[in-house]
Coordinates of C-alpha atoms and ligand atoms in Angstrom, one line a residue:
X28 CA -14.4 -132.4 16.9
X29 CA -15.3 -129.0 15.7
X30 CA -12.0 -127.1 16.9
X31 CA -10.4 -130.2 14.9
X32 CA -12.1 -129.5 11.6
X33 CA -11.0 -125.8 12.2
X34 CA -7.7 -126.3 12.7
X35 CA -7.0 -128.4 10.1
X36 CA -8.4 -126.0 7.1
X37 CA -6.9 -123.6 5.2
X38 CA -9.3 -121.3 2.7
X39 CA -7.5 -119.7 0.0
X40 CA -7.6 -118.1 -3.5
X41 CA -4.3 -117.9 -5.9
X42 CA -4.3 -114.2 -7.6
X43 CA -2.3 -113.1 -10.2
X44 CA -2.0 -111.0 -13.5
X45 CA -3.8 -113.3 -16.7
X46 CA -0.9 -115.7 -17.9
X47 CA 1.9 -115.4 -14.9
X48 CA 0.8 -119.1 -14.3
X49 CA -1.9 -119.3 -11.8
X50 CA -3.9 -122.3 -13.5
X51 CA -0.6 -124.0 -14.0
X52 CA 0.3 -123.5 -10.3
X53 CA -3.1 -124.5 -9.3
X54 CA -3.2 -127.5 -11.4
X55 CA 0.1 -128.9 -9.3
X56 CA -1.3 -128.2 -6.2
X57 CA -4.2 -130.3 -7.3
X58 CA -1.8 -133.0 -7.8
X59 CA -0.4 -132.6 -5.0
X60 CA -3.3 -133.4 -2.9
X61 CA -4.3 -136.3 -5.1
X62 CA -7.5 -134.6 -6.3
X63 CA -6.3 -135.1 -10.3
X64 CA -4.6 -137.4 -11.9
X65 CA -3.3 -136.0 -15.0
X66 CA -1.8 -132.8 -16.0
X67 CA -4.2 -130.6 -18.2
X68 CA -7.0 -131.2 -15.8
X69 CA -8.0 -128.2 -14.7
X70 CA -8.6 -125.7 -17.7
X71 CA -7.1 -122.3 -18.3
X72 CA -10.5 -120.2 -16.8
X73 CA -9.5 -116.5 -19.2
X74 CA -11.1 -115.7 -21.9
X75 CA -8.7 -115.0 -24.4
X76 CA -8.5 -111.6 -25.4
X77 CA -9.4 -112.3 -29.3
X78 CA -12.6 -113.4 -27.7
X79 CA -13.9 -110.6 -26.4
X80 CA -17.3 -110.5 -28.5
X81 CA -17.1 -114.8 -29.0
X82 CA -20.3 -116.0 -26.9
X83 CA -19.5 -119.2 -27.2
X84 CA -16.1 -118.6 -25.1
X85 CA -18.1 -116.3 -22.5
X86 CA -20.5 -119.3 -22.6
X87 CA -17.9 -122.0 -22.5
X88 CA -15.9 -120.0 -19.7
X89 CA -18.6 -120.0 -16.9
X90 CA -19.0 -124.2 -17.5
X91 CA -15.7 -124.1 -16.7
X92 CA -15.5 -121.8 -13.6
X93 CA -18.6 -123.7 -12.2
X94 CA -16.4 -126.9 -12.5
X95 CA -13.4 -124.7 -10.8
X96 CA -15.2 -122.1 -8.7
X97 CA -14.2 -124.4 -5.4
X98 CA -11.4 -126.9 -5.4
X99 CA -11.2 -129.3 -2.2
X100 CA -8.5 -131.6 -1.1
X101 CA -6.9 -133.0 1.5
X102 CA -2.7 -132.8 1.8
X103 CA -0.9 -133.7 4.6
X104 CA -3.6 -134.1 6.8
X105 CA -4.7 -130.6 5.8
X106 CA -8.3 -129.7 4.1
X107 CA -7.2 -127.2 1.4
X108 CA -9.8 -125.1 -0.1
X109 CA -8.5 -123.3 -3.1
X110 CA -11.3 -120.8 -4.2
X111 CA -10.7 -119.7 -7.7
X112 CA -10.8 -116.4 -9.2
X113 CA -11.6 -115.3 -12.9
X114 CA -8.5 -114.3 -14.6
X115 CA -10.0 -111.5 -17.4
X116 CA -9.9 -108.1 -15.9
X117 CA -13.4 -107.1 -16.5
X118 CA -14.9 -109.8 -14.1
X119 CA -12.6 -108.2 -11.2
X120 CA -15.6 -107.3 -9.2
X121 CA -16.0 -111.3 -8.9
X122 CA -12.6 -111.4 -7.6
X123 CA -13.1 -108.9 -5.2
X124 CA -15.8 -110.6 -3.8
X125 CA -14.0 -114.2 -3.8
X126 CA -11.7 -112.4 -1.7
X127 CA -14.0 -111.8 1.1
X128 CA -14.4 -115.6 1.5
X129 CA -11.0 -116.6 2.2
X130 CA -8.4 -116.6 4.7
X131 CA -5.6 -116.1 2.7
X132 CA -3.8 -115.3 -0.5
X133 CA -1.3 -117.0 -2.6
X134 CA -0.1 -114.4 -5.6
X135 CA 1.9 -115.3 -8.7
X136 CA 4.0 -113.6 -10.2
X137 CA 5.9 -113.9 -13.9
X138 CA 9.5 -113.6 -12.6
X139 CA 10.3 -111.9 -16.5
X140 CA 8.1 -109.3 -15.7
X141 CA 7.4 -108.5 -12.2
X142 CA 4.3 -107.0 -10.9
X143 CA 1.8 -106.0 -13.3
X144 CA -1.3 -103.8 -13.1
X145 CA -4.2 -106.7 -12.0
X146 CA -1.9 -108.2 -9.4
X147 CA -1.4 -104.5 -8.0
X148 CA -5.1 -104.0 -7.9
X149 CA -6.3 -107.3 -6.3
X150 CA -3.2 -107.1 -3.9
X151 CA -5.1 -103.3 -2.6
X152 CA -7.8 -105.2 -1.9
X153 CA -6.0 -108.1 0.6
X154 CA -4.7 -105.0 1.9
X155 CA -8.0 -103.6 2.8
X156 CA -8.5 -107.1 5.0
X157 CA -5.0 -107.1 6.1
X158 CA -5.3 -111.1 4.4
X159 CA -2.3 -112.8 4.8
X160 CA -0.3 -113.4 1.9
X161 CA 2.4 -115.7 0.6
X162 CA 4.5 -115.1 -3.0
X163 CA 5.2 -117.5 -5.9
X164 CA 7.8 -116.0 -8.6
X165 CA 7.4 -118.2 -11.3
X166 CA 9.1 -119.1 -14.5
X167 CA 12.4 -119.6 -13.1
X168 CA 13.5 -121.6 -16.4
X169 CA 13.0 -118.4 -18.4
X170 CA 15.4 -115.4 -17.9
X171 CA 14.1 -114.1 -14.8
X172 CA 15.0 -110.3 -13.4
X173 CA 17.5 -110.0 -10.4
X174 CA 16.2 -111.8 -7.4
X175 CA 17.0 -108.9 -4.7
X176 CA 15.1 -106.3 -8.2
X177 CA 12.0 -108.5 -7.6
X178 CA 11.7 -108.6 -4.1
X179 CA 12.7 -105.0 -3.8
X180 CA 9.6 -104.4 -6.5
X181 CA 7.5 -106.7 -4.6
X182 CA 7.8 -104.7 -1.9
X183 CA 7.1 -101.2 -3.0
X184 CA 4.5 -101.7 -5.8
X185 CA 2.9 -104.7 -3.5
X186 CA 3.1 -101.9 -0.5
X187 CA 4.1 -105.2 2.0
X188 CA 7.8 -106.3 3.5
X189 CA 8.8 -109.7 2.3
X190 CA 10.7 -112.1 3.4
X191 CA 12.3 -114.9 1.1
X192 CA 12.2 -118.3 2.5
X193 CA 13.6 -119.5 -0.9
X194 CA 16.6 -118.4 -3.0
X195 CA 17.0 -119.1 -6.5
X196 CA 20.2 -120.0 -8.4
X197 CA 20.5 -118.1 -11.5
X198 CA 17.9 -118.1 -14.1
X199 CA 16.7 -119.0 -17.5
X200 CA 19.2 -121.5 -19.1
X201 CA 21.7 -121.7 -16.3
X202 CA 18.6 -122.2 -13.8
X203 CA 19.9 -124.7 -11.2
X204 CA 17.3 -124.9 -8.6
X205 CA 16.8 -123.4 -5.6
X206 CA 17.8 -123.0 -1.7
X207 CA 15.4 -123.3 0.4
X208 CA 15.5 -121.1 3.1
X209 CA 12.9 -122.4 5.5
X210 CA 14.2 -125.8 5.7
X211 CA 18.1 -125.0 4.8
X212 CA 18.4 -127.4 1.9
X213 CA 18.5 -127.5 -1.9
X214 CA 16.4 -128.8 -4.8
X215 CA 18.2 -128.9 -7.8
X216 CA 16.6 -128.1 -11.3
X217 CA 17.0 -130.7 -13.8
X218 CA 15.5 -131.6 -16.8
X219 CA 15.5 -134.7 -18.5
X220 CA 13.4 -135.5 -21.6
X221 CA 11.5 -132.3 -20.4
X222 CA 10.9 -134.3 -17.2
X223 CA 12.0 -132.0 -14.0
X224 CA 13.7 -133.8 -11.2
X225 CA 13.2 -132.1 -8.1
X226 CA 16.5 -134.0 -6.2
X227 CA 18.4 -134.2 -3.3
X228 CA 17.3 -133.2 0.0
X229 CA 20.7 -134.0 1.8
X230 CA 22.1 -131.1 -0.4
X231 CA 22.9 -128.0 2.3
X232 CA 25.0 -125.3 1.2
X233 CA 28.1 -126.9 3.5
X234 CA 28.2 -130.3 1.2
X235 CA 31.3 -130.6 -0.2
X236 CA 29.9 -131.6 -3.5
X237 CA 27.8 -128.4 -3.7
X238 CA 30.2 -127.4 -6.6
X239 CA 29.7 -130.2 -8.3
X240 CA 25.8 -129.2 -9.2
X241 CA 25.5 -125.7 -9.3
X242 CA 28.9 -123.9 -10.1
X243 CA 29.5 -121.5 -11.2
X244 CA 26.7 -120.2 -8.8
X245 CA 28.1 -121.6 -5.2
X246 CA 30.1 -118.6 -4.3
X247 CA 27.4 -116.2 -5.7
X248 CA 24.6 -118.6 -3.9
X249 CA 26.5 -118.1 -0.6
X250 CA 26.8 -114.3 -1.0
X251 CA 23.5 -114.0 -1.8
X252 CA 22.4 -116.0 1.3
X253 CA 24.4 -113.9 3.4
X254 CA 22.8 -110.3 1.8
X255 CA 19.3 -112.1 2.5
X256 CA 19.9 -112.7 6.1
X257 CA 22.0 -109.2 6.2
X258 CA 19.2 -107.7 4.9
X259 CA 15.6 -109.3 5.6
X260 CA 14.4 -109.7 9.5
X261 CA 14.0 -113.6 10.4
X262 CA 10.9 -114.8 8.8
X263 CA 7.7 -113.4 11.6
X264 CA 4.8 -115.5 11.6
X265 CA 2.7 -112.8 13.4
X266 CA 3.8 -110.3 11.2
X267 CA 2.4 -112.9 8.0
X268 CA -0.7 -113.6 9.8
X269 CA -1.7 -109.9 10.2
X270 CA -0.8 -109.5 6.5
X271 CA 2.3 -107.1 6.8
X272 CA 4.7 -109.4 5.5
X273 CA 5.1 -111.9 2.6
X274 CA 7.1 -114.9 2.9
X275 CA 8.3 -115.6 -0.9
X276 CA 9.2 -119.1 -2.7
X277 CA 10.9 -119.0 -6.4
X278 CA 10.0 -122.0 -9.0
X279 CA 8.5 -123.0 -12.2
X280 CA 4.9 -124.1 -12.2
X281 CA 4.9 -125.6 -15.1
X282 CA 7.7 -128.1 -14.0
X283 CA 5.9 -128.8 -11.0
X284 CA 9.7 -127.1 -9.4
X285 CA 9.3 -125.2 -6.1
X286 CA 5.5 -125.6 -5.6
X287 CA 6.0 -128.6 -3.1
X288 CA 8.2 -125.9 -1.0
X289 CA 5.6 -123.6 -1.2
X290 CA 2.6 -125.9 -0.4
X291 CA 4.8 -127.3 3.0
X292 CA 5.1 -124.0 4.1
X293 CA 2.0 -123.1 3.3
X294 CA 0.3 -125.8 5.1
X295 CA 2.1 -124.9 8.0
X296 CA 2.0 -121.2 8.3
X297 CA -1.5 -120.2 6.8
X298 CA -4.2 -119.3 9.3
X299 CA -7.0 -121.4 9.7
X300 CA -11.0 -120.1 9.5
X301 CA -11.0 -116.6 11.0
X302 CA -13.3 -114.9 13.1
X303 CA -16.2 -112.6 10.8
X304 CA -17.8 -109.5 11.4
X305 CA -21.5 -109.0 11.5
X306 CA -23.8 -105.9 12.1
X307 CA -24.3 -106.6 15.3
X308 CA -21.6 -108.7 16.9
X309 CA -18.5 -111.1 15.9
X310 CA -18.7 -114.6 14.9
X311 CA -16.1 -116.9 16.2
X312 CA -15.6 -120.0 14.1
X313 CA -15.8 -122.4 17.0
X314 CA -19.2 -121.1 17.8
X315 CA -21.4 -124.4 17.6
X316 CA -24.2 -122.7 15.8
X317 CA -24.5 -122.8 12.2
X318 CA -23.5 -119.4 10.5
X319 CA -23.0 -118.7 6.6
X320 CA -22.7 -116.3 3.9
X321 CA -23.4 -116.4 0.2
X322 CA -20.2 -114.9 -1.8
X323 CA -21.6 -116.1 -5.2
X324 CA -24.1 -116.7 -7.5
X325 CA -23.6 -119.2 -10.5
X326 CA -26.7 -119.8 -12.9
X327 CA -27.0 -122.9 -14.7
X328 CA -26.2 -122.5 -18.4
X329 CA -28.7 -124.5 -19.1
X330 CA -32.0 -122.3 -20.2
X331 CA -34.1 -125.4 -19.2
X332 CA -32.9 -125.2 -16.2
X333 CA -32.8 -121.9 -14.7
X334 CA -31.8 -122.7 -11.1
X335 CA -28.9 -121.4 -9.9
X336 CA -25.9 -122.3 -7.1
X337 CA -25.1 -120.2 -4.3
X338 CA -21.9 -120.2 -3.0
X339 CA -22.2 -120.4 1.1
X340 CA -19.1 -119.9 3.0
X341 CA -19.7 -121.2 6.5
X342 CA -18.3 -119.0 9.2
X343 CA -19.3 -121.1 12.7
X344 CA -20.7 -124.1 12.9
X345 CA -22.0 -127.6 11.3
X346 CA -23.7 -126.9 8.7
X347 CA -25.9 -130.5 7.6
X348 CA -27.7 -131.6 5.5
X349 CA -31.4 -131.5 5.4
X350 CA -31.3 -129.5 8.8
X351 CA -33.3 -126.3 8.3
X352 CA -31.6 -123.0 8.4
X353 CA -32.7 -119.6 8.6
X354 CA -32.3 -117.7 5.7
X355 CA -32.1 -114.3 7.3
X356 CA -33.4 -111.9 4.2
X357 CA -36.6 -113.8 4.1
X358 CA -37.0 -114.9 7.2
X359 CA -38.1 -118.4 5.9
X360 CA -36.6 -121.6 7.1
X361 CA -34.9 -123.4 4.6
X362 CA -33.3 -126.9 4.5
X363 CA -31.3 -128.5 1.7
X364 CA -31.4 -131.9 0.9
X365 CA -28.5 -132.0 -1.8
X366 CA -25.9 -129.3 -1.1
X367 CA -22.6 -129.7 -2.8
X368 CA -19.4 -129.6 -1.8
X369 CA -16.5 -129.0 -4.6
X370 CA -14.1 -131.5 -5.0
X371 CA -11.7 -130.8 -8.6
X372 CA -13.7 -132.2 -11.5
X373 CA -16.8 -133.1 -9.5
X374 CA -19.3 -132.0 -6.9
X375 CA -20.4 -134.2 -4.4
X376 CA -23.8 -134.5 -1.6
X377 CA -21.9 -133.2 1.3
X378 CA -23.5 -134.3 5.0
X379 CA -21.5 -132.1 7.0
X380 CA -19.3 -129.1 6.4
X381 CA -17.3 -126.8 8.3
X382 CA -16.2 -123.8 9.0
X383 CA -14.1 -122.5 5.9
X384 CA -15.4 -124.9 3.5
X385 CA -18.0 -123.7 1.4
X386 CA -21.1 -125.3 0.1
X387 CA -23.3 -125.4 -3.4
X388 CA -26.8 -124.7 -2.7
X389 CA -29.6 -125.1 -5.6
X390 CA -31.3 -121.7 -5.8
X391 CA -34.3 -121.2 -8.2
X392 CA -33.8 -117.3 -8.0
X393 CA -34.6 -116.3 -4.0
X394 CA -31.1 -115.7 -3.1
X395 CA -28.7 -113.0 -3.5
X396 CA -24.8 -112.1 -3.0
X397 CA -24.3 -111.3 1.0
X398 CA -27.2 -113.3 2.3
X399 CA -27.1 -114.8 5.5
X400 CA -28.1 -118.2 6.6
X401 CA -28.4 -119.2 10.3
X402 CA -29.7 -121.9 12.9
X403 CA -31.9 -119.0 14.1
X404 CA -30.0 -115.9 14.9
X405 CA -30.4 -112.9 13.1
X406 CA -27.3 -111.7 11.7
X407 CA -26.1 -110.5 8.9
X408 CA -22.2 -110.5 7.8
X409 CA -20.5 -107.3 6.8
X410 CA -17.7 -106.5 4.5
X411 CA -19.1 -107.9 1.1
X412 CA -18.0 -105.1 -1.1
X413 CA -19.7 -103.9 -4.3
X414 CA -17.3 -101.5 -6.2
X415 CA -18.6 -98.1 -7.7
X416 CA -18.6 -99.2 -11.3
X417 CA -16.5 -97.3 -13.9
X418 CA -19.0 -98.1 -17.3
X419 CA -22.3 -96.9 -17.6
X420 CA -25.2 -97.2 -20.1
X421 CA -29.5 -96.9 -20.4
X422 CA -30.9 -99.9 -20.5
X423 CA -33.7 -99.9 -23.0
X424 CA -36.4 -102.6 -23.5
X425 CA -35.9 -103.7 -27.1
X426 CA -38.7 -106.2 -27.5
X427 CA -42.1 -104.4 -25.8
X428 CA -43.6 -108.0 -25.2
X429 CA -41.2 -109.2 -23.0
X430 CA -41.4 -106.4 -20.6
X431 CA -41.5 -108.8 -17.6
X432 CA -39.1 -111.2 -18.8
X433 CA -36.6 -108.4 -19.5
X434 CA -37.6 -106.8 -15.9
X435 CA -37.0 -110.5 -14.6
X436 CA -33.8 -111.0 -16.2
X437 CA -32.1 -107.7 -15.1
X438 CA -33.0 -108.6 -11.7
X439 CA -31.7 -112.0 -11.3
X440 CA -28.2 -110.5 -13.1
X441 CA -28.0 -107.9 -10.5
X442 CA -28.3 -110.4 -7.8
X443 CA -25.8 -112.6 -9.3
X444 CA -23.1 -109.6 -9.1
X445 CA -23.1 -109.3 -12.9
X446 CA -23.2 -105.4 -13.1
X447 CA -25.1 -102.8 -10.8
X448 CA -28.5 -101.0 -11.5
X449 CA -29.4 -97.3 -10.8
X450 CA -32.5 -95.6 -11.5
X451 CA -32.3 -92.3 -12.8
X452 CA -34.3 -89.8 -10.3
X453 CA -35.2 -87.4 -13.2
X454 CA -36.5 -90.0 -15.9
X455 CA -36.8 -93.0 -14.0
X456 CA -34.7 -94.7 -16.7
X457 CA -32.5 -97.7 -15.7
X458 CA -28.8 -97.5 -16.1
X459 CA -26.4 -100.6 -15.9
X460 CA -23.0 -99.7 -14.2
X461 CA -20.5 -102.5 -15.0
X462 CA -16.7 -102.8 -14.1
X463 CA -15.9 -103.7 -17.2
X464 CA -17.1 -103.6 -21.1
X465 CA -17.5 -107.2 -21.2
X466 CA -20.5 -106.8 -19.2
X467 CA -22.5 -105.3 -21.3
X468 CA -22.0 -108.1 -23.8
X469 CA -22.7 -110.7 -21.5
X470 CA -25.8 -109.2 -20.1
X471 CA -27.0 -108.9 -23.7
X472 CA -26.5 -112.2 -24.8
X473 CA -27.7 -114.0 -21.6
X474 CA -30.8 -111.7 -21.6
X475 CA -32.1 -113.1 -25.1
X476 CA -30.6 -116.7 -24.3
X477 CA -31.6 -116.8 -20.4
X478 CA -34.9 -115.2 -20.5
X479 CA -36.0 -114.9 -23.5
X480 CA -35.7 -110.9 -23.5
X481 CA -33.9 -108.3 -25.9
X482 CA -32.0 -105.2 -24.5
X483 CA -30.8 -101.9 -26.3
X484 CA -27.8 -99.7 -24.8
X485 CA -27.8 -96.0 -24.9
X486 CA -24.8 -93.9 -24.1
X487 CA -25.6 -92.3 -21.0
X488 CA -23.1 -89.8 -19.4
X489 CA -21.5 -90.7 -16.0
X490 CA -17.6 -90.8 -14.9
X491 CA -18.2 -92.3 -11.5
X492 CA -21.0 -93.4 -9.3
X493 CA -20.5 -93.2 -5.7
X494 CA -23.1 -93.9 -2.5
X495 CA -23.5 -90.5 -0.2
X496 CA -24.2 -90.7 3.5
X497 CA -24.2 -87.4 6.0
X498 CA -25.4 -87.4 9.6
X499 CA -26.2 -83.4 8.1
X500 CA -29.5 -84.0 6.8
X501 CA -29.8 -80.8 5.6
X502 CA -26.7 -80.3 3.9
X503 CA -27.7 -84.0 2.0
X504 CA -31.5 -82.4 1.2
X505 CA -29.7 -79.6 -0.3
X506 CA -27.3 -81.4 -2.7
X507 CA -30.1 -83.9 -3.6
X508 CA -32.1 -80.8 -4.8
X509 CA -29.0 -79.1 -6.5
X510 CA -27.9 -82.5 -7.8
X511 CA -31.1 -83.9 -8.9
X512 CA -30.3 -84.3 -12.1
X513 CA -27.2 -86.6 -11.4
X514 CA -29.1 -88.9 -8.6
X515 CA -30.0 -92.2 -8.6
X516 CA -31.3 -94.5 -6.5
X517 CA -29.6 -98.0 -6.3
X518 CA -31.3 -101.4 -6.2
X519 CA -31.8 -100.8 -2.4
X520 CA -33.3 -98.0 -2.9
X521 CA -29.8 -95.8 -1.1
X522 CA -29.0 -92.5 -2.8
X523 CA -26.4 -92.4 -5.6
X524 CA -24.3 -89.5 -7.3
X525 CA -23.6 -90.3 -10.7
X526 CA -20.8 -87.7 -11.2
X527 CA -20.5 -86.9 -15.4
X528 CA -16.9 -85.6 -14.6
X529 CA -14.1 -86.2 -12.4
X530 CA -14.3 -83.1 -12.1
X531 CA -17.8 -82.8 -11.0
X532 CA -17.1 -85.3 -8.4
X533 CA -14.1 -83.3 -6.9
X534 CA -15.9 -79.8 -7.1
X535 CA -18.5 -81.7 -5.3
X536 CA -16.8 -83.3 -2.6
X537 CA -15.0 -79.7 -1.9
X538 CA -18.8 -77.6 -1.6
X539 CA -20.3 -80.4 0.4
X540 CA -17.4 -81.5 3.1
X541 CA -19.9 -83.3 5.7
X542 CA -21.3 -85.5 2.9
X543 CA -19.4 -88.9 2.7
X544 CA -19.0 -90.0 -1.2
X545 CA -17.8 -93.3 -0.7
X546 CA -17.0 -95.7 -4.0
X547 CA -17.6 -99.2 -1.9
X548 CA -21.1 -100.2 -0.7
X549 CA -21.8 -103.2 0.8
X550 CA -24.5 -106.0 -0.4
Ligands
LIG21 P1 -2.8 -117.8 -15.7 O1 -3.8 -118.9 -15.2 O2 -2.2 -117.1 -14.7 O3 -3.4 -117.0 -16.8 O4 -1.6 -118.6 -16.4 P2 -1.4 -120.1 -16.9 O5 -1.2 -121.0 -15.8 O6 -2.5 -120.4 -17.9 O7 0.0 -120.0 -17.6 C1 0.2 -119.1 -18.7 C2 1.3 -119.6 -19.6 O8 2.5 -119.7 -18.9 C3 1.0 -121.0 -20.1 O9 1.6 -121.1 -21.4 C4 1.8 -121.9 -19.1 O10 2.2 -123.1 -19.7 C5 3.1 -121.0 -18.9 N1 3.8 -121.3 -17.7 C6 3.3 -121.5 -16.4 N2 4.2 -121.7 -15.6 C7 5.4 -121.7 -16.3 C8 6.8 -121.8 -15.9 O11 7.1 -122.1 -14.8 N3 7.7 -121.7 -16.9 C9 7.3 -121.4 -18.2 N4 8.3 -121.3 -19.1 N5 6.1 -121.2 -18.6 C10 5.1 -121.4 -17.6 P3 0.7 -121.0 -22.7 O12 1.6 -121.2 -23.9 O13 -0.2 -119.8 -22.6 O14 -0.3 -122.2 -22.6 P4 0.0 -123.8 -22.7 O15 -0.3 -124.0 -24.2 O16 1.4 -124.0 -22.4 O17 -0.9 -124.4 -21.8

């Protein structure tokens, strides 16, 4: 039963740069599996960028990303978990961490413009995991670059082979559909009162009639098959599943064209629940003891209620309802009498999940990112990454009778993953490191409106923070002392360098060689 419920999922997130159509390919998907009804469902989760200092968006934005953090369905006999991702650059760090959670990637990309700058960056990241991942071009129905340009780009800004296991035929206006190379057949492009037809299945590039539908592009189509297989290696599953190669597909989201290509494969080929790493030892999915980790933290928007949902992936296991479960950190048992599972547009009491689906626990504040949970054991899962932010600034108290609320409020932010807190070794002041400058904003606003507390920022000067970490104590006691002006201590209390200068950092790393300066830490 367990090794069944195993099999059968697939954990995923779709990644792409803001506007190359990842809601609109998720939305299809969804309808797909049956899990909407009606196009418009799932709503655009960016913040548009006029809305940088508009609360109400920010505000608005995370009701919607509760609603879309986790989408379930079944397809095909297939449980698909798509994991979303926040689109808006400055909430990357919660991307990164998403990551961690699933099995593998699907990545979009604007076939107009190719691979852009957030696609590059998240793609470094699957790297890192060696996650498997598959490739969408999209917007076939606009005038898209060369097909061979694109997968050539793909290829060296992506840093992965690929492999196309669909061709398109021509572009933009003339766009005729495309050849799918996995199963040898076409699906042509038609639109009628804006209404796409995917047809014809019989079509193979022998029919006779071929000409009929896409000429002038049968000669080129057939050329062009002949360069792919001159010049791609047949498609490798193992080489896919250890992330060194991308299969691609071609279509238009928006017309719903392609994606049903792309989701067959992908139900076929993507790797069920993986094995994870722990201090200590390596948890196999089929392991019948519960194991789980918390990727995310989602406060209620409601300042009546401040409880919270924690986003538990399970890694082995049955994880049930109203069993208790050891929540490592604490060492308390805990049991759970409404967990949620995610199905699009609601959540539902979930008896029994497995591994690779992920659960909604209620938190009122006594969890954080990279906790554990267990049916005993004491483990503790690695590989949840906090970045070295890039944005600093003091934190001041600006209202000196809400001291604790402030104090409170910083704390449960830091836990969520919002930004990162240092204290200053010389002053003892508090510095917020963020990702991004939306942070700031956001940590402001839900301060006052949260808990009741006002914050000041004051410029403070950093470049960089990274951890340090010798096994040369003394050569670390030295450049604490020499340093001691530029350390900090992070909210678990390990050493940080808060470089002022790029420079700093570099003259730094040079005089001190057995000191590590690393710019990932772990929860
Ligand atoms: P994102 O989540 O990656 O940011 O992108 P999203 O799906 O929101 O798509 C961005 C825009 O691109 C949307 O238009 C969407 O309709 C359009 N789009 C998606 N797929 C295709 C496609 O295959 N072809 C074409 N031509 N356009 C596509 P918008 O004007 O920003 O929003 P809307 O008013 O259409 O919803």
């Amino acid at each position: 039963m367990l090794e069944k419920e195993i099999a059968r999922r697939r954990t995923f997130a779709i990644i792409s740069h803001p506007d190359a159509g990842k809601t609109t390919l998720t939305e299809k998907l969804l309808l797909f599996g049956g899990a909407i009804h009606v196009a418009g469902a799932v709503k655009s989760n960016k913040i548009k960028k006029t809305a940088t200092s508009d609360f109400m968006e920010i505000e608005r934005q995370r009701g919607i990303s509760v609603a879309t953090s986790v989408m379930a369905f079944e397809y095909g006999g297939v449980k698909i978990n798509i994991l979303d991702t926040p689109g808006h650059e400055d909430f990357a760090e919660d991307t990164y961490r998403t990551l961690t959670a699933v099995d593998s990637v699907i990545i979009v990309i604007d076939g107009a413009k190719g691979v852009e700058t957030q696609t590059r960056r998240l793609m470094n990241v699957c790297r890192m995991r060696n996650t498997p991942v598959m490739v969408f071009v999209n917007k076939l129905d606009r005038p898209c670059k060369d097909p061979f340009d694109l997968l050539d780009e793909i290829e060296e800004e992506l840093k992965i082979a690929v492999r196309p296991l669909a061709f398109p035929i021509a572009s933009g206006p003339d766009f005729k559909g495309v050849y799918n190379i996995y199963r040898e057949n076409i699906s042509l492009f038609k639109t009628i009162d804006r209404q796409t037809v995917a047809e014809s299945e019989t079509l193979t590039i022998d029919s006779p009639e071929l000409d009929n539908y896409i000429a002038p592009y049968t000669n080129r189509l057939k050329d062009d098959l002949t360069l792919v297989e001159g010049v791609y290696e047949p498609f490798n599953k193992e080489e896919y599943l250890a992330g060194r190669l991308a299969p691609v597909f071609f279509g238009s989201a928006v017309n719903n064209f392609g994606v049903k290509d792309l989701l067959d494969c992908f139900i076929e080929i993507a790797p069920p629940p993986h094995s994870s790493q722990t201090e200590t030892r390596e948890v196999v999915p089929q392991e019948p003891k519960m194991t789980g980790f918390v990727f995310k933290i989602h406060a209620n928007m409601d300042p009546n209620h401040r409880d919270r949902i924690a986003f538990l992936k399970i890694c082995s296991g049955v994880f049930e309802r109203n069993v208790p479960y050891l929540h490592v950190r604490s060492g308390k048992q805990i049991k759970f009498s409404a967990p949620h599972a995610f199905l699009a547009e609601k959540q539902s009491l979930v008896e029994a999940s497995y591994p690779g689906d992920i659960v909604g626990l209620h938190d009122t504040g006594n969890f954080k990112i990279g906790d554990t949970f267990t049916s005993g054991e004491k483990l503790k899962f690695t590989g949840i990454p906090s970045f070295a932010p890039e944005l600093f600034r003091y934190i001041e108290n600006a209202d000196p009778e809400k001291y604790k609320q402030l104090a409170k409020g910083v704390d449960q932010l830091m836990d969520e993953g919002v930004a990162q807190l240092f204290t200053s070794t010389l002053n003892g002041r508090k510095i917020i490191g963020t990702v991004g400058a939306l942070q700031f904003e956001v940590i402001q606003y839900r301060l006052e409106h949260e808990y009741n507390a006002k914050c000041r920022w004051e410029p403070v000067n950093v470049h960089k923070a990274c951890w340090i970490e010798s096994d040369n104590a003394a050569q670390l006691a030295d450049f604490k002392k020499r340093k001691y002006t530029n350390m900090a201590l992070d909210k678990h209390g390990r050493d940080v360098f808060l470089a002022d200068t790029s420079y700093a950092l570099q003259m730094a790393q040079e005089k001190f060689p057995d000191i590590r300066f690393k710019f990932t830490s772990e929860f």
